[in-house]
Amino acid sequence: MTKWLVCEIEHCSAYMDQSKRRRGRREGDGRKSYRPSLRKERSKRLSLCLVGMLPVLVVHGGAGQIPKERVEMASAGVRAAARAGYAVLQGGRSSMDAVVEAVTNLENNPSFNAGYGSVLNVKGEVEMDAIVMDGRTLASGAVSAVRNIANPIQLARLVMEQTSHLCLTAGGAGQFARAMGMPEVPGDSLITEYARMRWKKNLAPNANPVESQMGKMGTVGAVAVDEDGNIACATSTGGMLNKMEGRVGDTACIGCGGYADNRAGAVSPTGHGEAIMKVTLARLILFHMAQGMSPEEASDLGLATMKERVEGLGGVVTVDPQGRWAARFTSTQMAWAAAQGGTLHFGVFSGEDVTQDIGDPS
């Protein structure tokens, strides 16, 4: 069931964002000063303000430069994942259930760099990272450098729910998976021909795996707010193309590869992991949102900071407690989709926002 979210006007960030933009100039800035319109003045007398619609879910399939022949594949993949996660929310289940369902869907899709389809390390093997976070309790679970697991995001959730730790890595994570009864799969079963081709190409001495990564659909993730107002995020990745064995990027690091807090919102990033880690991108964006910025404004500022300080490109999906959301990126493209109020939004290119009914199978 879809719910309109209602808040008191004096605490309504949607209203505050608009009124700030219309309020007068700072002294000496040379810009003309405007008072809010009569309509705005009257709106201050209202006790309630409709600012969003719950539930909502937003997913991404990685930032980069997607080859032409794979653009539609990427878009179809994120749309399918958004529908899957949103169906969970419509069934009255939690935001955590929804983001895990959406990311599991993406991990099972060979088009993306997560689960089946992950890029290979320098030895031609799959090592994966994943994280989940519950905004209600700030509980989190992560795994890093895991092998032989088809859905690392589900293992990350088990770390959160069944241990007192935040992250398990490599062999220890594998041992925990076996103890939890999670089936192991042969490593080769996670490798696609596309991933193997890109690995071989980047073994050349003059290859640049970071630059080449932009030609492979990347890290996947999701953020959601359920009808009870609880927020969650999930992110999963095969990491960086031809990385050193044992390399762990941003995804498994809380505040970098994801963060969720009912008081501020949730973020799932994608891009060059080392750059994301240097600016703790997810937490940085939520800091700006806690100061009153909208998801779009905060996402743009966080991404601009990463580009300016460490020359890093990437993207994020972001949501706030009121159900407002954003899908923003500084890379050439990012496949994303958002489901809210029975409508599916999606895009790949900058400025693109296509809409269709959530029930439309196309």
PDB file of C-alpha atoms in Angstrom, residues 59-349:
ATOM      1  CA  VAL A  59      18.836   1.047  -7.780  1.00  0.00           C
ATOM      2  CA  HIS A  60      21.980   1.530  -9.853  1.00  0.00           C
ATOM      3  CA  GLY A  61      23.981  -0.781 -12.070  1.00  0.00           C
ATOM      4  CA  GLY A  62      27.297   1.028 -11.920  1.00  0.00           C
ATOM      5  CA  ALA A  63      28.826   4.244 -13.230  1.00  0.00           C
ATOM      6  CA  GLY A  64      31.088   4.364 -16.255  1.00  0.00           C
ATOM      7  CA  GLN A  65      31.021   4.420 -20.028  1.00  0.00           C
ATOM      8  CA  ILE A  66      28.736   1.615 -21.087  1.00  0.00           C
ATOM      9  CA  PRO A  67      29.432   0.173 -24.552  1.00  0.00           C
ATOM     10  CA  LYS A  68      26.639   0.920 -27.040  1.00  0.00           C
ATOM     11  CA  GLU A  69      25.744  -2.711 -27.474  1.00  0.00           C
ATOM     12  CA  ARG A  70      25.226  -3.111 -23.720  1.00  0.00           C
ATOM     13  CA  VAL A  71      23.215   0.031 -22.908  1.00  0.00           C
ATOM     14  CA  GLU A  72      19.789  -1.574 -23.322  1.00  0.00           C
ATOM     15  CA  MET A  73      20.969  -4.632 -21.403  1.00  0.00           C
ATOM     16  CA  ALA A  74      22.014  -2.407 -18.507  1.00  0.00           C
ATOM     17  CA  SER A  75      18.764  -0.452 -18.531  1.00  0.00           C
ATOM     18  CA  ALA A  76      16.636  -3.588 -18.673  1.00  0.00           C
ATOM     19  CA  GLY A  77      18.619  -5.057 -15.783  1.00  0.00           C
ATOM     20  CA  VAL A  78      18.114  -2.142 -13.398  1.00  0.00           C
ATOM     21  CA  ARG A  79      14.428  -1.885 -14.320  1.00  0.00           C
ATOM     22  CA  ALA A  80      13.917  -5.561 -13.499  1.00  0.00           C
ATOM     23  CA  ALA A  81      15.753  -5.154 -10.183  1.00  0.00           C
ATOM     24  CA  ALA A  82      13.717  -2.085  -9.247  1.00  0.00           C
ATOM     25  CA  ARG A  83      10.479  -3.945  -9.954  1.00  0.00           C
ATOM     26  CA  ALA A  84      11.633  -6.902  -7.866  1.00  0.00           C
ATOM     27  CA  GLY A  85      12.576  -4.746  -4.893  1.00  0.00           C
ATOM     28  CA  TYR A  86       9.473  -2.586  -5.135  1.00  0.00           C
ATOM     29  CA  ALA A  87       7.228  -5.672  -5.176  1.00  0.00           C
ATOM     30  CA  VAL A  88       8.739  -6.588  -1.802  1.00  0.00           C
ATOM     31  CA  LEU A  89       7.841  -3.149  -0.453  1.00  0.00           C
ATOM     32  CA  GLN A  90       4.325  -3.323  -1.863  1.00  0.00           C
ATOM     33  CA  GLY A  91       3.907  -6.609  -0.018  1.00  0.00           C
ATOM     34  CA  GLY A  92       4.454  -4.757   3.255  1.00  0.00           C
ATOM     35  CA  ARG A  93       7.953  -6.083   3.906  1.00  0.00           C
ATOM     36  CA  SER A  94      10.928  -4.056   5.113  1.00  0.00           C
ATOM     37  CA  SER A  95      13.319  -1.787   3.269  1.00  0.00           C
ATOM     38  CA  MET A  96      16.117  -4.234   4.130  1.00  0.00           C
ATOM     39  CA  ASP A  97      14.214  -7.080   2.463  1.00  0.00           C
ATOM     40  CA  ALA A  98      13.690  -4.857  -0.585  1.00  0.00           C
ATOM     41  CA  VAL A  99      17.284  -3.712  -1.126  1.00  0.00           C
ATOM     42  CA  VAL A 100      18.627  -7.237  -0.652  1.00  0.00           C
ATOM     43  CA  GLU A 101      16.080  -8.555  -3.160  1.00  0.00           C
ATOM     44  CA  ALA A 102      16.983  -5.868  -5.701  1.00  0.00           C
ATOM     45  CA  VAL A 103      20.731  -6.394  -5.368  1.00  0.00           C
ATOM     46  CA  THR A 104      20.369 -10.180  -5.463  1.00  0.00           C
ATOM     47  CA  ASN A 105      18.551  -9.700  -8.769  1.00  0.00           C
ATOM     48  CA  LEU A 106      21.489  -7.654 -10.083  1.00  0.00           C
ATOM     49  CA  GLU A 107      24.062 -10.155  -8.778  1.00  0.00           C
ATOM     50  CA  ASN A 108      22.297 -12.882 -10.763  1.00  0.00           C
ATOM     51  CA  ASN A 109      22.404 -10.790 -13.951  1.00  0.00           C
ATOM     52  CA  PRO A 110      25.643 -11.382 -15.934  1.00  0.00           C
ATOM     53  CA  SER A 111      25.502  -7.817 -17.278  1.00  0.00           C
ATOM     54  CA  PHE A 112      26.805  -6.351 -14.032  1.00  0.00           C
ATOM     55  CA  ASN A 113      30.016  -6.390 -12.020  1.00  0.00           C
ATOM     56  CA  ALA A 114      28.616  -8.271  -9.024  1.00  0.00           C
ATOM     57  CA  GLY A 115      27.995 -11.943  -8.316  1.00  0.00           C
ATOM     58  CA  TYR A 116      27.752 -13.748 -11.666  1.00  0.00           C
ATOM     59  CA  GLY A 117      29.503 -11.339 -14.035  1.00  0.00           C
ATOM     60  CA  SER A 118      32.093  -9.977 -11.591  1.00  0.00           C
ATOM     61  CA  VAL A 119      35.373  -8.709 -12.997  1.00  0.00           C
ATOM     62  CA  LEU A 120      38.493 -10.822 -12.385  1.00  0.00           C
ATOM     63  CA  ASN A 121      41.547 -10.104 -10.280  1.00  0.00           C
ATOM     64  CA  VAL A 122      45.071 -10.253 -11.702  1.00  0.00           C
ATOM     65  CA  LYS A 123      45.083 -14.057 -11.360  1.00  0.00           C
ATOM     66  CA  GLY A 124      41.838 -14.419 -13.291  1.00  0.00           C
ATOM     67  CA  GLU A 125      39.721 -15.181 -10.215  1.00  0.00           C
ATOM     68  CA  VAL A 126      36.557 -13.667  -8.733  1.00  0.00           C
ATOM     69  CA  GLU A 127      36.738 -11.892  -5.361  1.00  0.00           C
ATOM     70  CA  MET A 128      33.660  -9.945  -4.265  1.00  0.00           C
ATOM     71  CA  ASP A 129      32.644  -7.340  -1.672  1.00  0.00           C
ATOM     72  CA  ALA A 130      29.186  -6.423  -0.347  1.00  0.00           C
ATOM     73  CA  ILE A 131      27.516  -4.367   2.393  1.00  0.00           C
ATOM     74  CA  VAL A 132      24.064  -3.797   3.889  1.00  0.00           C
ATOM     75  CA  MET A 133      22.960  -1.230   6.462  1.00  0.00           C
ATOM     76  CA  ASP A 134      19.753  -0.757   8.431  1.00  0.00           C
ATOM     77  CA  GLY A 135      18.946   2.914   9.024  1.00  0.00           C
ATOM     78  CA  ARG A 136      16.641   2.209  11.956  1.00  0.00           C
ATOM     79  CA  THR A 137      19.308   0.676  14.204  1.00  0.00           C
ATOM     80  CA  LEU A 138      22.523   1.566  12.298  1.00  0.00           C
ATOM     81  CA  ALA A 139      23.246  -2.158  12.170  1.00  0.00           C
ATOM     82  CA  SER A 140      25.473  -3.153   9.274  1.00  0.00           C
ATOM     83  CA  GLY A 141      27.109  -6.240   7.807  1.00  0.00           C
ATOM     84  CA  ALA A 142      29.742  -6.621   5.111  1.00  0.00           C
ATOM     85  CA  VAL A 143      31.960  -9.177   3.416  1.00  0.00           C
ATOM     86  CA  SER A 144      35.125  -8.617   1.432  1.00  0.00           C
ATOM     87  CA  ALA A 145      37.265 -10.650  -0.959  1.00  0.00           C
ATOM     88  CA  VAL A 146      34.787 -13.542  -0.825  1.00  0.00           C
ATOM     89  CA  ARG A 147      34.904 -16.400  -3.327  1.00  0.00           C
ATOM     90  CA  ASN A 148      32.529 -19.148  -4.419  1.00  0.00           C
ATOM     91  CA  ILE A 149      29.406 -17.321  -3.214  1.00  0.00           C
ATOM     92  CA  ALA A 150      26.720 -16.542  -5.790  1.00  0.00           C
ATOM     93  CA  ASN A 151      25.077 -13.785  -3.734  1.00  0.00           C
ATOM     94  CA  PRO A 152      27.495 -11.933  -1.435  1.00  0.00           C
ATOM     95  CA  ILE A 153      24.766  -9.464  -0.480  1.00  0.00           C
ATOM     96  CA  GLN A 154      22.874 -12.233   1.293  1.00  0.00           C
ATOM     97  CA  LEU A 155      26.036 -13.235   3.141  1.00  0.00           C
ATOM     98  CA  ALA A 156      26.547  -9.594   4.208  1.00  0.00           C
ATOM     99  CA  ARG A 157      23.057  -9.594   5.683  1.00  0.00           C
ATOM    100  CA  LEU A 158      23.855 -12.754   7.644  1.00  0.00           C
ATOM    101  CA  VAL A 159      26.958 -11.044   9.055  1.00  0.00           C
ATOM    102  CA  MET A 160      24.710  -8.215  10.264  1.00  0.00           C
ATOM    103  CA  GLU A 161      22.041 -10.454  11.731  1.00  0.00           C
ATOM    104  CA  GLN A 162      24.015 -13.444  13.024  1.00  0.00           C
ATOM    105  CA  THR A 163      27.310 -11.993  14.305  1.00  0.00           C
ATOM    106  CA  SER A 164      28.513  -9.127  16.482  1.00  0.00           C
ATOM    107  CA  HIS A 165      30.907  -8.010  13.737  1.00  0.00           C
ATOM    108  CA  LEU A 166      30.504  -5.538  10.898  1.00  0.00           C
ATOM    109  CA  CYS A 167      32.732  -7.219   8.310  1.00  0.00           C
ATOM    110  CA  LEU A 168      34.178 -10.663   7.573  1.00  0.00           C
ATOM    111  CA  THR A 169      36.797 -11.178   4.896  1.00  0.00           C
ATOM    112  CA  ALA A 170      38.173 -13.807   2.514  1.00  0.00           C
ATOM    113  CA  GLY A 171      38.565 -17.265   4.106  1.00  0.00           C
ATOM    114  CA  GLY A 172      36.845 -16.255   7.322  1.00  0.00           C
ATOM    115  CA  ALA A 173      33.807 -15.077   5.394  1.00  0.00           C
ATOM    116  CA  GLY A 174      33.776 -18.361   3.486  1.00  0.00           C
ATOM    117  CA  GLN A 175      33.930 -20.368   6.704  1.00  0.00           C
ATOM    118  CA  PHE A 176      31.029 -18.327   8.106  1.00  0.00           C
ATOM    119  CA  ALA A 177      29.021 -18.927   4.923  1.00  0.00           C
ATOM    120  CA  ARG A 178      29.448 -22.682   5.280  1.00  0.00           C
ATOM    121  CA  ALA A 179      28.439 -22.507   8.949  1.00  0.00           C
ATOM    122  CA  MET A 180      25.267 -20.662   7.916  1.00  0.00           C
ATOM    123  CA  GLY A 181      24.455 -23.299   5.318  1.00  0.00           C
ATOM    124  CA  MET A 182      24.978 -20.974   2.372  1.00  0.00           C
ATOM    125  CA  PRO A 183      25.839 -23.119  -0.656  1.00  0.00           C
ATOM    126  CA  GLU A 184      29.209 -22.666  -2.348  1.00  0.00           C
ATOM    127  CA  VAL A 185      29.498 -22.564  -6.134  1.00  0.00           C
ATOM    128  CA  PRO A 186      32.532 -23.269  -8.343  1.00  0.00           C
ATOM    129  CA  GLY A 187      34.541 -20.123  -8.945  1.00  0.00           C
ATOM    130  CA  ASP A 188      34.391 -20.599 -12.703  1.00  0.00           C
ATOM    131  CA  SER A 189      30.582 -20.557 -12.598  1.00  0.00           C
ATOM    132  CA  LEU A 190      30.720 -16.841 -11.717  1.00  0.00           C
ATOM    133  CA  ILE A 191      32.948 -15.939 -14.680  1.00  0.00           C
ATOM    134  CA  THR A 192      31.442 -14.715 -17.951  1.00  0.00           C
ATOM    135  CA  GLU A 193      33.221 -14.698 -21.297  1.00  0.00           C
ATOM    136  CA  TYR A 194      32.997 -10.913 -21.302  1.00  0.00           C
ATOM    137  CA  ALA A 195      34.814 -10.717 -17.947  1.00  0.00           C
ATOM    138  CA  ARG A 196      37.471 -13.157 -19.138  1.00  0.00           C
ATOM    139  CA  MET A 197      38.020 -11.167 -22.341  1.00  0.00           C
ATOM    140  CA  ARG A 198      38.515  -7.920 -20.409  1.00  0.00           C
ATOM    141  CA  TRP A 199      40.886  -9.614 -17.970  1.00  0.00           C
ATOM    142  CA  LYS A 200      43.102 -10.900 -20.778  1.00  0.00           C
ATOM    143  CA  LYS A 201      43.074  -7.520 -22.509  1.00  0.00           C
ATOM    144  CA  ASN A 202      44.279  -5.797 -19.354  1.00  0.00           C
ATOM    145  CA  LEU A 203      47.169  -8.152 -18.681  1.00  0.00           C
ATOM    146  CA  ALA A 204      49.213  -6.159 -21.221  1.00  0.00           C
ATOM    147  CA  PRO A 205      52.049  -4.132 -19.612  1.00  0.00           C
ATOM    148  CA  ASN A 206      50.666  -0.812 -20.893  1.00  0.00           C
ATOM    149  CA  ALA A 207      47.051  -1.490 -19.872  1.00  0.00           C
ATOM    150  CA  ASN A 208      45.190   0.839 -17.522  1.00  0.00           C
ATOM    151  CA  PRO A 209      42.610  -1.236 -15.619  1.00  0.00           C
ATOM    152  CA  VAL A 210      41.103   1.810 -13.868  1.00  0.00           C
ATOM    153  CA  GLU A 211      40.405   3.508 -17.196  1.00  0.00           C
ATOM    154  CA  SER A 212      39.286   0.259 -18.774  1.00  0.00           C
ATOM    155  CA  GLN A 213      36.874  -0.311 -15.888  1.00  0.00           C
ATOM    156  CA  MET A 214      34.752   2.469 -17.356  1.00  0.00           C
ATOM    157  CA  GLY A 215      33.880   0.109 -20.216  1.00  0.00           C
ATOM    158  CA  LYS A 216      32.395  -2.487 -17.839  1.00  0.00           C
ATOM    159  CA  MET A 217      29.134  -2.003 -16.041  1.00  0.00           C
ATOM    160  CA  GLY A 218      30.119  -1.677 -12.429  1.00  0.00           C
ATOM    161  CA  THR A 219      29.147  -1.993  -8.794  1.00  0.00           C
ATOM    162  CA  VAL A 220      25.424  -2.447  -8.118  1.00  0.00           C
ATOM    163  CA  GLY A 221      23.369  -1.024  -5.293  1.00  0.00           C
ATOM    164  CA  ALA A 222      19.984  -0.045  -3.911  1.00  0.00           C
ATOM    165  CA  VAL A 223      18.422   2.289  -1.337  1.00  0.00           C
ATOM    166  CA  ALA A 224      14.859   2.184  -0.050  1.00  0.00           C
ATOM    167  CA  VAL A 225      12.344   3.607   2.408  1.00  0.00           C
ATOM    168  CA  ASP A 226       9.498   1.298   3.412  1.00  0.00           C
ATOM    169  CA  GLU A 227       5.944   2.321   4.355  1.00  0.00           C
ATOM    170  CA  ASP A 228       6.951   2.492   8.031  1.00  0.00           C
ATOM    171  CA  GLY A 229       9.647   5.063   7.184  1.00  0.00           C
ATOM    172  CA  ASN A 230      12.590   2.735   7.789  1.00  0.00           C
ATOM    173  CA  ILE A 231      15.578   3.157   5.474  1.00  0.00           C
ATOM    174  CA  ALA A 232      18.167   0.665   4.174  1.00  0.00           C
ATOM    175  CA  CYS A 233      20.973   0.383   1.646  1.00  0.00           C
ATOM    176  CA  ALA A 234      22.797  -2.475  -0.071  1.00  0.00           C
ATOM    177  CA  THR A 235      25.839  -2.469  -2.360  1.00  0.00           C
ATOM    178  CA  SER A 236      27.670  -5.344  -4.077  1.00  0.00           C
ATOM    179  CA  THR A 237      30.656  -5.543  -6.428  1.00  0.00           C
ATOM    180  CA  GLY A 238      33.285  -7.705  -8.057  1.00  0.00           C
ATOM    181  CA  GLY A 239      35.713  -4.855  -7.487  1.00  0.00           C
ATOM    182  CA  MET A 240      38.240  -3.326  -9.839  1.00  0.00           C
ATOM    183  CA  LEU A 241      39.318  -4.966 -13.077  1.00  0.00           C
ATOM    184  CA  ASN A 242      42.626  -6.887 -12.746  1.00  0.00           C
ATOM    185  CA  LYS A 243      43.038  -5.819  -9.138  1.00  0.00           C
ATOM    186  CA  MET A 244      45.707  -7.333  -6.908  1.00  0.00           C
ATOM    187  CA  GLU A 245      44.653 -10.469  -5.096  1.00  0.00           C
ATOM    188  CA  GLY A 246      43.088  -9.516  -1.750  1.00  0.00           C
ATOM    189  CA  ARG A 247      42.342  -5.928  -2.738  1.00  0.00           C
ATOM    190  CA  VAL A 248      39.294  -4.529  -0.928  1.00  0.00           C
ATOM    191  CA  GLY A 249      37.612  -1.377  -2.200  1.00  0.00           C
ATOM    192  CA  ASP A 250      34.990   0.968  -0.864  1.00  0.00           C
ATOM    193  CA  THR A 251      31.977  -1.337  -0.998  1.00  0.00           C
ATOM    194  CA  ALA A 252      32.687  -3.293   2.194  1.00  0.00           C
ATOM    195  CA  CYS A 253      33.622  -0.156   4.158  1.00  0.00           C
ATOM    196  CA  ILE A 254      30.767   1.445   6.093  1.00  0.00           C
ATOM    197  CA  GLY A 255      30.358   5.111   5.187  1.00  0.00           C
ATOM    198  CA  CYS A 256      32.145   4.606   1.890  1.00  0.00           C
ATOM    199  CA  GLY A 257      30.320   1.904  -0.049  1.00  0.00           C
ATOM    200  CA  GLY A 258      27.015   2.613   1.649  1.00  0.00           C
ATOM    201  CA  TYR A 259      25.339   4.225   4.619  1.00  0.00           C
ATOM    202  CA  ALA A 260      21.769   4.364   5.936  1.00  0.00           C
ATOM    203  CA  ASP A 261      20.312   6.379   8.807  1.00  0.00           C
ATOM    204  CA  ASN A 262      16.610   6.955   9.426  1.00  0.00           C
ATOM    205  CA  ARG A 263      17.456  10.486  10.564  1.00  0.00           C
ATOM    206  CA  ALA A 264      19.105  11.485   7.276  1.00  0.00           C
ATOM    207  CA  GLY A 265      18.674   8.983   4.429  1.00  0.00           C
ATOM    208  CA  ALA A 266      20.649   6.366   2.546  1.00  0.00           C
ATOM    209  CA  VAL A 267      23.297   6.320  -0.180  1.00  0.00           C
ATOM    210  CA  SER A 268      24.753   3.588  -2.390  1.00  0.00           C
ATOM    211  CA  PRO A 269      27.768   4.749  -4.451  1.00  0.00           C
ATOM    212  CA  THR A 270      29.555   3.408  -7.531  1.00  0.00           C
ATOM    213  CA  GLY A 271      32.853   4.390  -9.116  1.00  0.00           C
ATOM    214  CA  HIS A 272      36.575   4.088  -8.415  1.00  0.00           C
ATOM    215  CA  GLY A 273      36.717   2.576  -4.951  1.00  0.00           C
ATOM    216  CA  GLU A 274      39.925   4.209  -3.815  1.00  0.00           C
ATOM    217  CA  ALA A 275      38.542   7.661  -4.654  1.00  0.00           C
ATOM    218  CA  ILE A 276      35.261   6.919  -2.869  1.00  0.00           C
ATOM    219  CA  MET A 277      37.150   5.779   0.228  1.00  0.00           C
ATOM    220  CA  LYS A 278      39.281   8.924   0.372  1.00  0.00           C
ATOM    221  CA  VAL A 279      36.223  11.148   0.740  1.00  0.00           C
ATOM    222  CA  THR A 280      33.954   8.614   2.549  1.00  0.00           C
ATOM    223  CA  LEU A 281      31.394   9.450  -0.123  1.00  0.00           C
ATOM    224  CA  ALA A 282      28.220   7.907   1.315  1.00  0.00           C
ATOM    225  CA  ARG A 283      28.677   9.485   4.734  1.00  0.00           C
ATOM    226  CA  LEU A 284      29.721  12.804   3.206  1.00  0.00           C
ATOM    227  CA  ILE A 285      26.482  13.039   1.231  1.00  0.00           C
ATOM    228  CA  LEU A 286      24.367  12.185   4.270  1.00  0.00           C
ATOM    229  CA  PHE A 287      26.220  14.829   6.278  1.00  0.00           C
ATOM    230  CA  HIS A 288      25.094  17.432   3.741  1.00  0.00           C
ATOM    231  CA  MET A 289      21.536  16.083   3.859  1.00  0.00           C
ATOM    232  CA  ALA A 290      21.525  16.332   7.656  1.00  0.00           C
ATOM    233  CA  GLN A 291      22.363  20.026   7.202  1.00  0.00           C
ATOM    234  CA  GLY A 292      19.194  20.504   5.130  1.00  0.00           C
ATOM    235  CA  MET A 293      20.247  19.755   1.554  1.00  0.00           C
ATOM    236  CA  SER A 294      17.989  17.750  -0.741  1.00  0.00           C
ATOM    237  CA  PRO A 295      19.184  14.336  -1.966  1.00  0.00           C
ATOM    238  CA  GLU A 296      20.022  15.842  -5.357  1.00  0.00           C
ATOM    239  CA  GLU A 297      21.943  18.803  -3.957  1.00  0.00           C
ATOM    240  CA  ALA A 298      23.872  16.691  -1.453  1.00  0.00           C
ATOM    241  CA  SER A 299      24.696  14.026  -4.049  1.00  0.00           C
ATOM    242  CA  ASP A 300      25.974  16.611  -6.513  1.00  0.00           C
ATOM    243  CA  LEU A 301      28.114  18.290  -3.871  1.00  0.00           C
ATOM    244  CA  GLY A 302      29.595  14.999  -2.654  1.00  0.00           C
ATOM    245  CA  LEU A 303      30.437  13.884  -6.179  1.00  0.00           C
ATOM    246  CA  ALA A 304      31.910  17.308  -6.995  1.00  0.00           C
ATOM    247  CA  THR A 305      34.092  17.115  -3.890  1.00  0.00           C
ATOM    248  CA  MET A 306      35.394  13.696  -4.936  1.00  0.00           C
ATOM    249  CA  LYS A 307      36.166  14.963  -8.437  1.00  0.00           C
ATOM    250  CA  GLU A 308      37.877  18.098  -7.163  1.00  0.00           C
ATOM    251  CA  ARG A 309      39.925  16.564  -4.358  1.00  0.00           C
ATOM    252  CA  VAL A 310      40.960  13.192  -5.771  1.00  0.00           C
ATOM    253  CA  GLU A 311      39.957  13.376  -9.456  1.00  0.00           C
ATOM    254  CA  GLY A 312      37.448  10.578  -8.932  1.00  0.00           C
ATOM    255  CA  LEU A 313      34.383   9.956 -11.058  1.00  0.00           C
ATOM    256  CA  GLY A 314      31.345   7.992  -9.967  1.00  0.00           C
ATOM    257  CA  GLY A 315      27.667   8.014  -9.167  1.00  0.00           C
ATOM    258  CA  VAL A 316      25.170   7.490  -6.358  1.00  0.00           C
ATOM    259  CA  VAL A 317      21.559   6.672  -5.665  1.00  0.00           C
ATOM    260  CA  THR A 318      20.221   8.549  -2.661  1.00  0.00           C
ATOM    261  CA  VAL A 319      16.958   8.725  -0.717  1.00  0.00           C
ATOM    262  CA  ASP A 320      15.772  10.756   2.265  1.00  0.00           C
ATOM    263  CA  PRO A 321      13.244   9.931   5.006  1.00  0.00           C
ATOM    264  CA  GLN A 322      10.505  11.874   3.195  1.00  0.00           C
ATOM    265  CA  GLY A 323      10.800   9.655   0.119  1.00  0.00           C
ATOM    266  CA  ARG A 324      12.642  12.152  -2.063  1.00  0.00           C
ATOM    267  CA  TRP A 325      15.337  10.465  -4.145  1.00  0.00           C
ATOM    268  CA  ALA A 326      18.165  11.175  -6.570  1.00  0.00           C
ATOM    269  CA  ALA A 327      20.285   9.265  -9.100  1.00  0.00           C
ATOM    270  CA  ARG A 328      23.344  11.411  -9.865  1.00  0.00           C
ATOM    271  CA  PHE A 329      26.694  10.756 -11.533  1.00  0.00           C
ATOM    272  CA  THR A 330      29.809  12.488 -12.891  1.00  0.00           C
ATOM    273  CA  SER A 331      30.804   9.593 -15.147  1.00  0.00           C
ATOM    274  CA  THR A 332      29.600   9.417 -18.751  1.00  0.00           C
ATOM    275  CA  GLN A 333      26.725   7.103 -17.873  1.00  0.00           C
ATOM    276  CA  MET A 334      25.056   5.247 -15.023  1.00  0.00           C
ATOM    277  CA  ALA A 335      22.201   2.770 -15.380  1.00  0.00           C
ATOM    278  CA  TRP A 336      19.596   3.465 -12.698  1.00  0.00           C
ATOM    279  CA  ALA A 337      15.912   2.952 -11.941  1.00  0.00           C
ATOM    280  CA  ALA A 338      13.537   4.181  -9.237  1.00  0.00           C
ATOM    281  CA  ALA A 339      10.118   2.892  -8.221  1.00  0.00           C
ATOM    282  CA  GLN A 340       7.628   5.085  -6.362  1.00  0.00           C
ATOM    283  CA  GLY A 341       3.865   5.518  -6.372  1.00  0.00           C
ATOM    284  CA  GLY A 342       3.343   2.827  -8.987  1.00  0.00           C
ATOM    285  CA  THR A 343       5.665   4.592 -11.451  1.00  0.00           C
ATOM    286  CA  LEU A 344       9.059   3.424 -12.681  1.00  0.00           C
ATOM    287  CA  HIS A 345      11.678   6.069 -13.485  1.00  0.00           C
ATOM    288  CA  PHE A 346      14.862   5.055 -15.276  1.00  0.00           C
ATOM    289  CA  GLY A 347      17.818   6.369 -17.264  1.00  0.00           C
ATOM    290  CA  VAL A 348      21.374   5.805 -18.411  1.00  0.00           C
ATOM    291  CA  PHE A 349      22.544   9.139 -19.835  1.00  0.00           C
TER     292      PHE A 349
END
